[in-house]
Structure formats: structure tokens, C-alpha cells
CSV table of C-alpha atoms and ligand atoms in Angstrom, one decimal:
chain,number,residue,atom,x,y,z
S,30,MET,CA,-22.4,29.5,-19.3
S,31,SER,CA,-25.0,28.0,-17.4
S,32,ASP,CA,-24.4,25.1,-15.5
S,33,TRP,CA,-27.4,23.0,-15.1
S,34,TYR,CA,-26.5,19.7,-13.4
S,35,GLY,CA,-24.3,21.6,-11.3
S,36,HIS,CA,-27.3,23.8,-9.9
S,37,LEU,CA,-29.4,20.7,-9.9
S,38,LEU,CA,-27.0,18.9,-8.2
S,39,ALA,CA,-26.4,21.7,-5.4
S,40,LYS,CA,-29.9,22.6,-4.9
S,41,ALA,CA,-31.8,19.4,-5.5
S,42,LEU,CA,-29.9,16.2,-5.8
S,43,PHE,CA,-27.4,16.2,-2.8
S,44,PRO,CA,-30.2,17.3,-0.7
S,45,ALA,CA,-32.1,14.5,-1.6
S,46,PHE,CA,-29.1,11.5,-1.3
S,47,GLU,CA,-28.4,13.1,2.4
S,48,ALA,CA,-32.2,13.4,3.2
S,49,ALA,CA,-32.9,9.5,2.2
S,50,ARG,CA,-29.8,8.8,4.0
S,51,GLY,CA,-31.2,10.5,7.1
S,52,ARG,CA,-28.5,13.0,7.2
S,53,PRO,CA,-29.5,16.5,8.1
S,54,THR,CA,-26.4,17.6,6.2
S,55,VAL,CA,-27.7,20.4,4.3
S,56,PRO,CA,-29.9,22.2,6.8
S,57,LEU,CA,-26.8,22.0,9.2
S,58,VAL,CA,-24.7,23.7,6.2
S,59,ARG,CA,-27.0,26.5,6.2
S,60,TYR,CA,-27.0,26.8,9.9
S,61,LEU,CA,-23.3,27.0,9.9
S,62,GLU,CA,-23.3,29.5,7.3
S,63,GLN,CA,-25.3,32.1,9.6
S,64,THR,CA,-23.3,31.1,12.8
S,65,SER,CA,-20.0,31.7,11.1
S,66,TYR,CA,-20.9,35.6,11.3
S,67,TRP,CA,-22.0,35.2,14.7
S,68,SER,CA,-19.7,36.9,17.5
S,69,THR,CA,-16.9,35.1,19.2
S,70,ALA,CA,-18.7,35.7,22.3
S,71,GLN,CA,-21.8,34.1,21.2
S,72,LEU,CA,-20.3,31.2,19.6
S,73,ARG,CA,-18.4,30.7,22.9
S,74,ASP,CA,-21.7,31.0,24.8
S,75,LEU,CA,-22.9,28.0,22.0
S,76,GLN,CA,-20.1,25.8,22.8
S,77,THR,CA,-20.2,26.4,26.3
S,78,GLY,CA,-24.1,24.8,26.1
S,79,TYR,CA,-23.1,21.9,24.0
S,80,LEU,CA,-19.8,21.2,26.3
S,81,ARG,CA,-22.4,21.2,29.5
S,82,ARG,CA,-24.4,18.6,27.5
S,83,LEU,CA,-21.5,16.3,26.7
S,84,LEU,CA,-20.0,16.6,30.4
S,85,ARG,CA,-23.5,15.8,31.7
S,86,HIS,CA,-24.0,12.5,29.2
S,87,ALA,CA,-20.2,11.7,29.9
S,88,HIS,CA,-20.6,11.6,33.6
S,89,HIS,CA,-24.1,9.7,33.3
S,90,HIS,CA,-22.5,7.4,31.1
S,91,THR,CA,-19.0,6.5,31.3
S,92,ALA,CA,-17.2,5.4,33.9
S,93,TYR,CA,-13.9,7.2,32.9
S,94,TYR,CA,-15.6,10.9,32.6
S,95,ARG,CA,-17.8,9.8,35.7
S,96,ARG,CA,-14.4,9.1,37.8
S,97,VAL,CA,-12.5,12.2,36.6
S,98,LEU,CA,-15.3,14.6,37.7
S,99,ASP,CA,-16.0,13.1,40.6
S,100,GLU,CA,-12.1,12.9,41.6
S,101,ARG,CA,-12.2,16.5,41.2
S,102,GLY,CA,-15.1,17.4,42.8
S,103,LEU,CA,-17.1,18.8,39.7
S,104,ARG,CA,-20.3,19.0,38.1
S,105,PRO,CA,-20.9,20.3,34.4
S,106,GLU,CA,-22.8,23.3,35.6
S,107,ASP,CA,-19.5,24.1,36.9
S,108,PHE,CA,-18.5,24.6,33.5
S,109,ASP,CA,-19.1,28.5,32.6
S,110,SER,CA,-17.0,28.8,29.3
S,111,PRO,CA,-14.9,26.7,27.3
S,112,ALA,CA,-11.6,28.6,29.2
S,113,ASP,CA,-12.8,26.2,32.3
S,114,LEU,CA,-12.0,22.9,30.5
S,115,ALA,CA,-8.7,24.0,32.1
S,116,LYS,CA,-10.4,22.3,35.1
S,117,LEU,CA,-9.8,18.8,33.3
S,118,PRO,CA,-6.6,17.0,32.4
S,119,LEU,CA,-5.4,16.1,29.2
S,120,LEU,CA,-6.4,13.2,26.9
S,121,ASP,CA,-2.9,12.2,25.6
S,122,ARG,CA,-2.7,9.5,22.9
S,123,PRO,CA,-1.7,6.7,25.3
S,124,THR,CA,-4.6,7.6,27.8
S,125,LEU,CA,-7.0,7.7,24.8
S,126,ARG,CA,-6.0,4.0,23.6
S,127,ALA,CA,-5.9,2.9,27.1
S,128,THR,CA,-9.7,4.2,28.2
S,129,MET,CA,-11.5,3.4,24.9
S,130,LEU,CA,-13.9,1.2,26.7
S,131,GLU,CA,-14.3,3.0,29.8
S,132,ARG,CA,-15.0,6.3,27.8
S,133,THR,CA,-17.7,4.4,25.7
S,134,ALA,CA,-21.1,5.7,26.7
S,135,ASN,CA,-23.3,2.9,28.0
S,136,ALA,CA,-26.5,4.6,26.6
S,137,PRO,CA,-27.5,6.1,23.3
S,138,PRO,CA,-26.9,7.4,21.0
S,139,ALA,CA,-24.8,4.4,19.8
S,140,ALA,CA,-21.5,4.3,18.4
S,141,VAL,CA,-22.1,3.6,14.4
S,142,ILE,CA,-18.7,4.8,13.3
S,143,ARG,CA,-15.5,3.1,14.1
S,144,LYS,CA,-12.5,4.6,12.7
S,145,VAL,CA,-8.3,3.6,13.0
S,146,THR,CA,-6.2,6.4,12.4
S,147,SER,CA,-2.4,7.2,12.7
S,148,GLY,CA,-2.2,11.0,13.3
S,149,SER,CA,1.5,11.7,12.9
S,150,SER,CA,3.2,9.7,15.6
S,151,GLY,CA,3.2,6.1,14.1
S,152,GLN,CA,0.8,5.1,17.0
S,153,PRO,CA,-2.2,4.0,15.8
S,154,VAL,CA,-5.3,5.4,17.7
S,155,GLU,CA,-9.2,4.1,17.5
S,156,VAL,CA,-11.9,6.6,17.8
S,157,LEU,CA,-15.9,5.9,18.0
S,158,TYR,CA,-18.5,8.2,17.2
S,159,ASN,CA,-22.4,8.8,16.4
S,160,ALA,CA,-24.1,9.6,13.5
S,161,GLU,CA,-24.8,13.4,15.2
S,162,SER,CA,-21.4,13.7,15.2
S,163,ARG,CA,-20.8,12.5,11.8
S,164,HIS,CA,-23.3,15.0,10.2
S,165,TRP,CA,-21.3,17.9,12.3
S,166,ARG,CA,-17.9,17.0,10.7
S,167,ASP,CA,-19.5,16.6,7.1
S,168,ALA,CA,-21.3,20.0,7.8
S,169,THR,CA,-18.3,21.8,9.2
S,170,LYS,CA,-16.1,20.4,6.2
S,171,ILE,CA,-18.6,21.6,3.8
S,172,ARG,CA,-18.7,25.0,5.4
S,173,GLY,CA,-15.1,25.9,5.5
S,174,TYR,CA,-14.1,24.2,2.1
S,175,SER,CA,-16.5,26.7,0.6
S,176,TRP,CA,-14.5,29.5,2.1
S,177,GLY,CA,-12.1,28.2,-0.7
S,178,GLY,CA,-14.8,28.0,-3.4
S,179,TYR,CA,-15.6,24.5,-3.3
S,180,ALA,CA,-19.2,23.6,-3.3
S,181,ILE,CA,-21.6,20.5,-3.6
S,182,GLY,CA,-22.0,20.7,-7.6
S,183,LYS,CA,-18.9,22.1,-8.7
S,184,ARG,CA,-16.4,19.9,-10.5
S,185,SER,CA,-13.7,19.1,-8.2
S,186,LEU,CA,-10.4,17.2,-8.4
S,187,HIS,CA,-9.0,15.5,-5.5
S,188,TYR,CA,-5.1,15.2,-5.7
S,189,TRP,CA,-4.7,13.0,-2.8
S,190,GLY,CA,-3.1,9.7,-1.6
S,191,PHE,CA,-4.3,6.7,-1.8
S,192,VAL,CA,-4.6,3.6,0.7
S,193,PRO,CA,-5.4,0.0,-0.5
S,194,GLN,CA,-8.7,-1.1,1.1
S,195,ALA,CA,-8.7,-4.8,2.7
S,196,GLY,CA,-11.7,-6.1,2.3
S,197,THR,CA,-13.4,-3.7,0.1
S,198,THR,CA,-16.2,-5.1,-1.9
S,199,TRP,CA,-17.2,-5.1,-5.2
S,200,TYR,CA,-20.3,-3.6,-4.4
S,201,LYS,CA,-18.5,-0.5,-2.3
S,202,ARG,CA,-16.0,-0.3,-4.9
S,203,ASN,CA,-18.4,0.5,-7.5
S,204,LYS,CA,-20.9,2.5,-5.3
S,205,THR,CA,-17.6,4.8,-4.6
S,206,ALA,CA,-17.3,4.8,-8.5
S,207,LEU,CA,-20.8,6.1,-9.1
S,208,ASP,CA,-20.5,9.0,-5.9
S,209,ARG,CA,-17.6,10.2,-7.8
S,210,ALA,CA,-19.1,10.3,-11.4
S,211,ILE,CA,-22.7,12.1,-9.8
S,212,LYS,CA,-21.1,14.0,-7.4
S,213,ARG,CA,-18.3,15.3,-9.9
S,214,GLU,CA,-15.7,14.4,-8.1
S,215,LEU,CA,-12.3,13.0,-9.9
S,216,PHE,CA,-9.8,11.3,-7.5
S,217,LEU,CA,-6.1,11.4,-8.9
S,218,ASP,CA,-3.0,9.9,-6.7
S,219,CYS,CA,-0.9,12.4,-6.2
S,220,THR,CA,2.1,10.2,-4.8
S,221,PRO,CA,3.8,9.2,-7.9
S,222,ARG,CA,5.8,12.7,-8.6
S,223,GLY,CA,7.8,11.6,-12.2
S,224,GLU,CA,7.5,13.5,-15.1
S,225,GLY,CA,4.8,10.9,-16.5
S,226,PRO,CA,2.1,10.9,-14.0
S,227,LEU,CA,2.5,15.0,-13.6
S,228,ARG,CA,1.9,15.5,-17.3
S,229,GLU,CA,-0.8,12.9,-16.8
S,230,VAL,CA,-2.6,15.3,-14.3
S,231,VAL,CA,-2.3,18.6,-16.2
S,232,ALA,CA,-3.4,16.6,-19.1
S,233,ASN,CA,-6.9,15.8,-16.7
S,234,ILE,CA,-6.9,19.4,-15.5
S,235,ARG,CA,-7.2,20.5,-19.0
S,236,GLN,CA,-9.6,17.7,-20.5
S,237,TRP,CA,-12.0,17.8,-17.2
S,238,LYS,CA,-11.4,21.4,-16.5
S,239,PRO,CA,-12.0,21.3,-12.5
S,240,GLU,CA,-13.3,24.2,-10.8
S,241,VAL,CA,-11.6,23.6,-7.9
S,242,ILE,CA,-8.7,21.2,-6.7
S,243,VAL,CA,-8.4,19.8,-2.9
S,244,ALA,CA,-4.9,18.1,-2.7
S,245,TYR,CA,-2.1,17.5,-0.4
S,246,ALA,CA,-0.3,20.3,0.3
S,247,SER,CA,3.3,18.8,-1.0
S,248,GLY,CA,1.3,17.2,-3.8
S,249,ALA,CA,-0.2,20.5,-4.8
S,250,GLY,CA,3.2,22.0,-4.6
S,251,ALA,CA,4.9,19.7,-6.8
S,252,LEU,CA,2.6,19.7,-9.1
S,253,ALA,CA,2.6,23.5,-9.6
S,254,ARG,CA,6.5,23.4,-9.3
S,255,PHE,CA,5.7,21.1,-12.5
S,256,ILE,CA,3.7,23.3,-14.2
S,257,ASN,CA,5.7,26.6,-13.8
S,258,ASP,CA,8.9,25.3,-14.4
S,259,ARG,CA,7.7,24.0,-18.0
S,260,ASN,CA,5.3,27.0,-18.4
S,261,LEU,CA,2.3,24.6,-18.7
S,262,ARG,CA,-0.9,26.9,-17.3
S,263,ASP,CA,-3.2,27.7,-20.0
S,264,TRP,CA,-6.1,27.9,-17.6
S,265,ASP,CA,-7.7,30.5,-15.3
S,266,ASN,CA,-8.0,30.6,-11.7
S,267,ILE,CA,-8.5,27.4,-10.1
S,268,PRO,CA,-8.8,27.6,-6.0
S,269,VAL,CA,-6.4,24.6,-4.6
S,270,LEU,CA,-7.5,23.8,-1.0
S,271,THR,CA,-4.6,21.9,0.4
S,272,GLY,CA,-4.6,19.5,3.4
S,273,ALA,CA,-3.3,16.8,5.2
S,274,GLU,CA,0.2,18.3,5.5
S,275,SER,CA,1.5,21.8,6.3
S,276,LEU,CA,1.6,23.9,3.6
S,277,LEU,CA,4.8,25.4,3.3
S,278,PRO,CA,5.4,29.0,2.2
S,279,HIS,CA,7.4,27.8,-0.9
S,280,ASP,CA,4.8,25.2,-2.3
S,281,ARG,CA,2.2,28.2,-1.6
S,282,ALA,CA,3.9,30.8,-3.6
S,283,GLU,CA,4.3,27.8,-6.4
S,284,ILE,CA,0.3,26.9,-6.1
S,285,VAL,CA,-0.6,30.4,-6.4
S,286,ARG,CA,1.5,31.1,-9.5
S,287,ALA,CA,0.1,27.8,-11.0
S,288,PHE,CA,-3.7,27.8,-10.0
S,289,GLY,CA,-4.2,31.4,-8.8
S,290,ASP,CA,-4.8,30.9,-4.9
S,291,ALA,CA,-4.3,28.7,-2.0
S,292,PHE,CA,-6.6,27.8,1.2
S,293,ASP,CA,-4.6,25.9,3.7
S,294,THR,CA,-7.2,23.7,5.8
S,295,TYR,CA,-6.3,21.6,8.9
S,296,GLY,CA,-7.8,18.6,10.1
S,297,CYS,CA,-7.2,15.0,11.6
S,298,ARG,CA,-8.6,12.0,11.1
S,299,GLU,CA,-9.9,11.8,14.8
S,300,VAL,CA,-12.1,14.5,14.2
S,301,MET,CA,-12.0,15.7,10.6
S,302,LEU,CA,-11.8,19.2,9.8
S,303,MET,CA,-10.2,21.7,12.6
S,304,ALA,CA,-10.1,25.0,11.1
S,305,SER,CA,-9.4,26.1,7.6
S,306,GLU,CA,-8.3,29.7,5.9
S,307,CYS,CA,-11.0,31.8,4.8
S,308,GLU,CA,-10.5,34.5,2.2
S,309,ALA,CA,-8.5,37.2,4.3
S,310,HIS,CA,-5.6,34.2,4.4
S,311,ASP,CA,-4.9,35.3,8.0
S,312,GLY,CA,-5.1,32.3,10.2
S,313,PHE,CA,-7.1,29.3,10.2
S,314,HIS,CA,-10.9,30.0,11.8
S,315,THR,CA,-11.6,26.7,13.8
S,316,SER,CA,-14.8,24.4,13.7
S,317,MET,CA,-16.4,26.3,17.2
S,318,GLU,CA,-19.9,24.8,16.2
S,319,ASN,CA,-18.2,21.3,16.4
S,320,MET,CA,-15.3,21.3,18.6
S,321,ILE,CA,-13.2,23.1,20.9
S,322,VAL,CA,-9.7,23.6,20.0
S,323,GLU,CA,-7.3,25.0,22.6
S,324,ILE,CA,-3.1,25.6,22.1
S,325,VAL,CA,-1.9,25.0,25.4
S,326,VAL,CA,1.7,25.0,26.6
S,327,ARG,CA,3.0,22.2,29.4
S,328,GLU,CA,5.6,23.7,31.7
S,329,GLY,CA,6.7,22.5,35.0
S,330,GLY,CA,3.9,20.0,35.5
S,331,THR,CA,1.4,22.7,34.6
S,332,VAL,CA,-0.8,23.3,31.8
S,333,ARG,CA,-1.7,26.9,30.5
S,334,ALA,CA,-3.1,28.6,27.6
S,335,ALA,CA,-0.5,29.8,24.8
S,336,ARG,CA,-0.2,33.2,24.7
S,337,PRO,CA,-1.4,34.7,21.0
S,338,GLY,CA,1.7,34.3,18.6
S,339,GLU,CA,3.1,31.6,21.0
S,340,ILE,CA,3.3,27.8,19.7
S,341,GLY,CA,1.6,24.9,21.8
S,342,GLU,CA,0.1,21.8,21.6
S,343,VAL,CA,-3.3,21.4,19.7
S,344,VAL,CA,-6.1,20.3,22.1
S,345,ILE,CA,-9.2,19.4,21.1
S,346,THR,CA,-12.8,18.8,22.6
S,347,ASP,CA,-15.3,16.8,20.4
S,348,LEU,CA,-18.4,18.7,20.9
S,349,HIS,CA,-20.9,16.3,19.4
S,350,ASN,CA,-19.3,13.0,20.0
S,351,LEU,CA,-21.6,11.5,23.1
S,352,ALA,CA,-21.1,7.9,22.1
S,353,CYS,CA,-17.4,8.0,23.2
S,354,PRO,CA,-16.4,11.7,24.5
S,355,MET,CA,-13.2,12.8,23.8
S,356,ILE,CA,-12.3,15.8,26.2
S,357,ARG,CA,-9.1,17.8,25.7
S,358,TYR,CA,-7.4,15.3,23.5
S,359,VAL,CA,-3.7,16.3,22.5
S,360,ASN,CA,-3.7,15.1,18.9
S,361,GLY,CA,0.3,15.4,18.5
S,362,ASP,CA,0.4,18.8,16.3
S,363,LEU,CA,1.6,22.1,17.2
S,364,ALA,CA,0.4,25.4,16.3
S,365,VAL,CA,0.6,28.9,17.1
S,366,ALA,CA,-1.8,30.4,19.0
S,367,GLY,CA,-4.2,33.4,17.2
S,368,VAL,CA,-5.0,36.7,18.1
S,369,ASP,CA,-8.4,37.3,20.1
S,370,GLU,CA,-9.7,39.7,17.2
S,371,ARG,CA,-12.2,39.6,14.7
S,372,CYS,CA,-11.2,38.6,11.2
S,373,LYS,CA,-10.9,40.7,8.2
S,374,CYS,CA,-13.6,38.9,6.5
S,375,GLY,CA,-15.8,39.1,9.3
S,376,ARG,CA,-16.4,35.7,10.6
S,377,GLY,CA,-16.5,35.4,14.7
S,378,LEU,CA,-15.1,32.1,14.4
S,379,SER,CA,-11.8,31.9,16.5
S,380,ARG,CA,-8.6,31.3,14.6
S,381,ILE,CA,-5.2,29.8,15.3
S,382,GLY,CA,-2.2,30.4,13.5
S,383,GLN,CA,0.5,28.1,11.7
S,384,ILE,CA,0.4,24.7,12.1
S,385,GLN,CA,3.7,22.7,12.6
S,386,GLY,CA,4.7,19.6,13.0
S,387,ARG,CA,3.0,17.7,10.4
S,388,VAL,CA,5.9,18.0,7.5
S,389,THR,CA,6.5,14.2,6.4
S,390,GLU,CA,9.8,13.6,4.4
S,391,THR,CA,10.2,12.8,1.2
S,392,MET,CA,11.4,9.5,0.0
S,393,TYR,CA,12.5,8.3,-3.6
S,394,ASP,CA,11.7,5.4,-6.0
S,395,GLY,CA,14.2,3.2,-7.8
S,396,LYS,CA,14.6,5.8,-10.4
S,397,GLY,CA,15.1,8.8,-8.1
S,398,ASN,CA,11.7,10.2,-8.5
S,399,ALA,CA,10.4,12.0,-5.6
S,400,VAL,CA,7.6,9.8,-3.4
S,401,GLY,CA,5.7,11.8,-0.6
S,402,GLY,CA,6.4,10.0,2.5
S,403,LEU,CA,2.6,10.5,4.2
S,404,VAL,CA,1.7,7.3,2.0
S,405,PHE,CA,3.3,5.6,4.4
S,406,ASN,CA,1.6,7.3,7.4
S,407,ILE,CA,-1.8,6.7,5.9
S,408,LEU,CA,-1.4,2.8,6.0
S,409,PHE,CA,-2.3,2.7,9.4
S,410,SER,CA,-6.1,2.5,8.0
S,411,THR,CA,-4.8,-1.0,6.5
S,412,ILE,CA,-2.4,-2.2,9.2
S,413,GLY,CA,-3.4,-0.2,12.1
S,414,HIS,CA,-5.4,-3.1,14.0
S,415,VAL,CA,-2.2,-5.7,13.6
S,416,ALA,CA,0.6,-3.1,14.4
S,417,ARG,CA,1.5,-1.0,17.6
S,418,SER,CA,3.6,1.4,15.8
S,419,PHE,CA,5.7,1.7,12.5
S,420,GLN,CA,8.4,3.4,11.1
S,421,VAL,CA,9.8,3.4,7.2
S,422,HIS,CA,13.3,4.3,7.3
S,423,GLN,CA,14.9,4.9,3.8
S,424,HIS,CA,19.2,4.2,4.2
S,425,PRO,CA,21.7,6.4,2.4
S,426,ASP,CA,22.0,3.6,-0.2
S,427,GLY,CA,18.3,4.0,-1.2
S,428,ARG,CA,17.0,0.5,0.5
S,429,VAL,CA,13.9,0.6,2.2
S,430,VAL,CA,13.4,-1.2,5.9
S,431,PHE,CA,10.3,-0.9,7.1
S,432,LYS,CA,10.1,-1.8,10.9
S,433,VAL,CA,7.0,-2.7,12.6
S,434,VAL,CA,5.8,-3.9,16.2
S,435,PRO,CA,3.2,-6.0,15.8
S,436,TYR,CA,0.6,-6.4,18.3
S,437,THR,CA,1.4,-10.5,19.1
S,438,GLY,CA,3.8,-12.8,17.9
S,439,ASP,CA,6.9,-11.9,15.8
S,440,ALA,CA,5.5,-11.3,12.5
S,441,LEU,CA,2.6,-9.6,10.2
S,442,PRO,CA,-0.3,-11.8,9.3
S,443,SER,CA,0.1,-12.8,6.0
S,444,ARG,CA,-2.4,-10.8,4.1
S,445,GLU,CA,-1.2,-7.5,5.9
S,446,GLU,CA,2.5,-8.7,4.7
S,447,GLN,CA,1.2,-8.7,1.2
S,448,LEU,CA,-0.8,-5.7,1.1
S,449,LEU,CA,2.4,-3.7,2.6
S,450,ARG,CA,4.4,-5.0,-0.1
S,451,ALA,CA,2.2,-4.5,-2.8
S,452,HIS,CA,2.0,-0.7,-1.4
S,453,ALA,CA,5.7,-0.6,-1.7
S,454,GLU,CA,5.9,-1.9,-4.9
S,455,ARG,CA,3.3,0.7,-6.1
S,456,TYR,CA,4.8,3.8,-4.7
S,457,LEU,CA,8.6,3.2,-4.6
S,458,PRO,CA,9.1,0.8,-7.6
S,459,GLY,CA,13.0,-0.2,-7.7
S,460,ALA,CA,13.6,0.3,-4.2
S,461,PRO,CA,14.7,-2.6,-1.9
S,462,PHE,CA,12.1,-3.3,0.5
S,463,THR,CA,12.2,-5.5,3.5
S,464,ILE,CA,10.5,-5.7,6.8
S,465,GLU,CA,12.1,-6.0,10.0
S,466,ILE,CA,10.0,-7.1,13.1
S,467,VAL,CA,11.0,-4.7,16.2
S,468,ASP,CA,10.5,-4.7,19.6
S,469,ASN,CA,10.3,-1.0,19.8
S,470,ILE,CA,10.8,1.9,17.6
S,471,PRO,CA,13.3,4.8,18.7
S,472,LEU,CA,12.5,8.4,19.1
S,473,SER,CA,13.9,11.0,17.3
S,474,PRO,CA,16.9,13.1,19.0
S,475,ALA,CA,13.7,15.6,19.8
S,476,GLY,CA,11.9,12.7,21.5
S,477,LYS,CA,9.2,12.6,18.7
S,478,ARG,CA,8.1,9.7,16.6
S,479,ARG,CA,8.7,9.8,13.4
S,480,VAL,CA,7.3,7.8,10.8
S,481,VAL,CA,9.3,8.5,7.7
S,482,VAL,CA,13.0,8.8,8.1
S,483,CYS,CA,14.7,9.5,4.9
S,484,GLU,CA,18.7,9.6,4.8
S,485,TYR,CA,18.5,8.8,0.6
S,486,LYS,CA,19.6,11.7,-1.5
S,487,ALA,CA,18.6,11.3,-5.0
S,488,PRO,CA,21.7,12.0,-7.1
S,489,VAL,CA,19.2,13.9,-9.6
S,490,ALA,CA,16.1,16.0,-9.1
S,491,VAL,CA,14.1,14.0,-12.0
S,492,THR,CA,10.8,16.0,-10.8
S,493,ARG,CA,12.4,19.4,-11.6
O,14,LIG,ZN1,-11.6,35.2,8.2
């Protein structure tokens, strides 16, 4: 059956919207469709060129990188390949936060986008970037998603978490609603996982007939299990792109049964889509044209590249962010280093293996319904400017304590506190909820910060 609106949207309307906003997203996506099939060596050359440009700009126009390079007697021309990044120090989260002003360039292009992110560590981080960086982010995301069947113009169901937006204006909300209608995107909240909300999602799938689903990994897993247990599938294949959390093998198996195919993606708010699975399902192709992804191992005061198959820390260099350069940023995730051979799909983009360390715990509302813990993780875009860190703790008796370290004083501003309470009421209805101001948040026995700690076990698994 021909789909004229979808065709029109992809071929005419979307390019026109983007061009009208001065965004070269469409030509960039076309370019990326070609570069995907370049050899890995060619792509590394491309990265080296962008890296030198980044280093030249950072050296001339930021106090931080001028010092870092000068102290080591390095010039941008000393970088002959992405592997030469090893000459530079890692940028961990505390340093990223502390050097914000020193890393901000004093020459164009200007930082026009500002984001506060939580990552998985529970400590907010601010990221600034220029317009060009945004275009690369958008284009690499569209390209990576396309491997899983996503395309502009297709009906896409986004089964995702929602964040209460403080200060969102009427105009902005309505503009977003309009965007969704025109772009054929339906957004449903994946956090409530009881019988009622899941039935509603199934009804939406039957009625709206999405051609692709983009979902939180655990949300899609819970939905798929619900569908399989009740034998509700009456549709052809709908590919599911998962993200935000690790896609666990049992969730993948359920998704494949309920929808046909699962494509995992890997991103973080600091740089957006970092890597995604292709049809070969053999690791994640990194967004090489937009960033350098390293997997490193720190041992005995040294840093080395992880060997193929070895687990290491994910380190990112954001190639097109000249406004506030991020070079060798350690984002807090762990991943398996990939093998250096061409993928069966033919693309030359280098690959990484399984991503680890992003599993968030499940919590339970007052009726024992499972609720994804990530819903609190994403709160940082709402309260990140007033809280240094936080942790959500569900005790064995079911009560939920929200521990928070404010930047100043011994209380949260009332507006943020209200938002927080509204959030808890919406996602954990019936669970007693208290806010506790603390001086610091203890680390886990393994030394990691955990945003969600759940000691409560639901008496009956209501969602199964
Ligand atoms: Zn591939």
C-alpha cells in the first residue's frame, strides 16, 4: 500500500523544516550513509582530521586545553591517529564539572545549547555545545536508528520515560504536540507497568499500527513479556529500537517474540547516540564521524586501551563540539572492547561489544506494581541545578526515601520539592515518600554511586 504522507514527509516536508531552521541535517544524513561503508582506516583518517581541528581550536581558545597541551609539549600536529589521544589525560566527571568555564572557548562558534545530565552516577553534569555539534548529533542518530528500520516519515511509537518540565511554556508544549502529530511520532510513558497501562499500550499498537518502536530497554522487555504471556500479538513484525538501559538477554528474547526484532542502541545525554546495532546484531557500530569512542583500562596509575573482548571504561571525544571541548571524557559506563574486523553488514564503522553498568533497579508502587527506577535517574534535568547528588532508596517495608545533597542550604527550593513530590505521586502511587537532606550519599560496596537502591520485594508479581 502506498504511503503518500510518509513519502512526502521524508522527501519534502522534513528537509524543508530542517532547512527553514538553518539545519543541514538531511544532507548530513546522506553523507553519513556513504561514510558508513568507508574502510575503518579511511574513517580513522577522517577522525584524525577532525581531532586536529578540535585540538587547534581548543589550544588557541580555551585556557584548560592550552595548559594541558603546553604542559606536555604537544601540538595538534603531533596527533597522527585517534590512538594518539593516549597522549592526553582522561577527563572524569569531577574534572568535567570543575573545568566547565576553563573549557569554554573564547571564540566562535558559540555555545548555543546547554544540557544538564545525570548519566548513571547520580551527579549532575552540565554540557554546552555549538550548533554544528547538534547537527552531527541529530544526523548520526537518524543514521544509527535507520539500521533498525527507523526513518523520518514512518509511524514511530516512542515508549519512553517522561520528565516533568519545569517552566515549559504553553507555546512550547503545543509546538511539541504539533511536531509529534506532523512527524508521526506517538509518545507513551513506559514507567507504569501494571495491567491497565500495558493493555492501553497494546490497544495503541493495534489502533495506530506503528512501523517502528523506540523504547527504554526494560520498558520494552516488560511490555513484550506482558504480550507473550497473554498471547496478545496479532501484528506483523515491528522492529524495536531499545536504549537508555542495557538490553538484557531475557528482555531481548521476549521482544523478538512479541515484535519480531530488537536493535539495541547506546547513547548518553552528553553526546547523544554513541553506537548502535546493525542487522548483523554483532556488537555496536560507533558514530565514528561524530566522536572517538575508546574503551580503556586503568591499572596501577596507567591507562591503556582494552584488548578485544576485555571490559573497560567508555571514553568519548566529541569531535564537533568546539564551543566547550570534551576530550577523553569518562562517562561512567563500562563496555566490552570490540574486535578489529569488518562487520558482516559491510560497514567500516568500528564496533564495541556489550555495554554494562547501566542497569537500573526496579521499584514498586503501593500496589506492588513494578516501576522502572530510571524514572528517578532522569529527574536530573529537573532538579540538577539545585542538587549536587541524590539517591532513591526503597526500604524493605516499601517506603521510599529520597536522599538529596542540595548545592546550598539545608532544604530544596519549594518549587523543586513540589515537582519531586508530584513525580513520586505519579510514578509510585501509594508508596510512602519522604525527602531527606543529607551531607553525602554513601557509595555501594563496589565503590559505585547508585541512583536507585531497592530492598523491597513485591509480595506478588502483579505485572506477570
Ligand atoms: Zn554491522
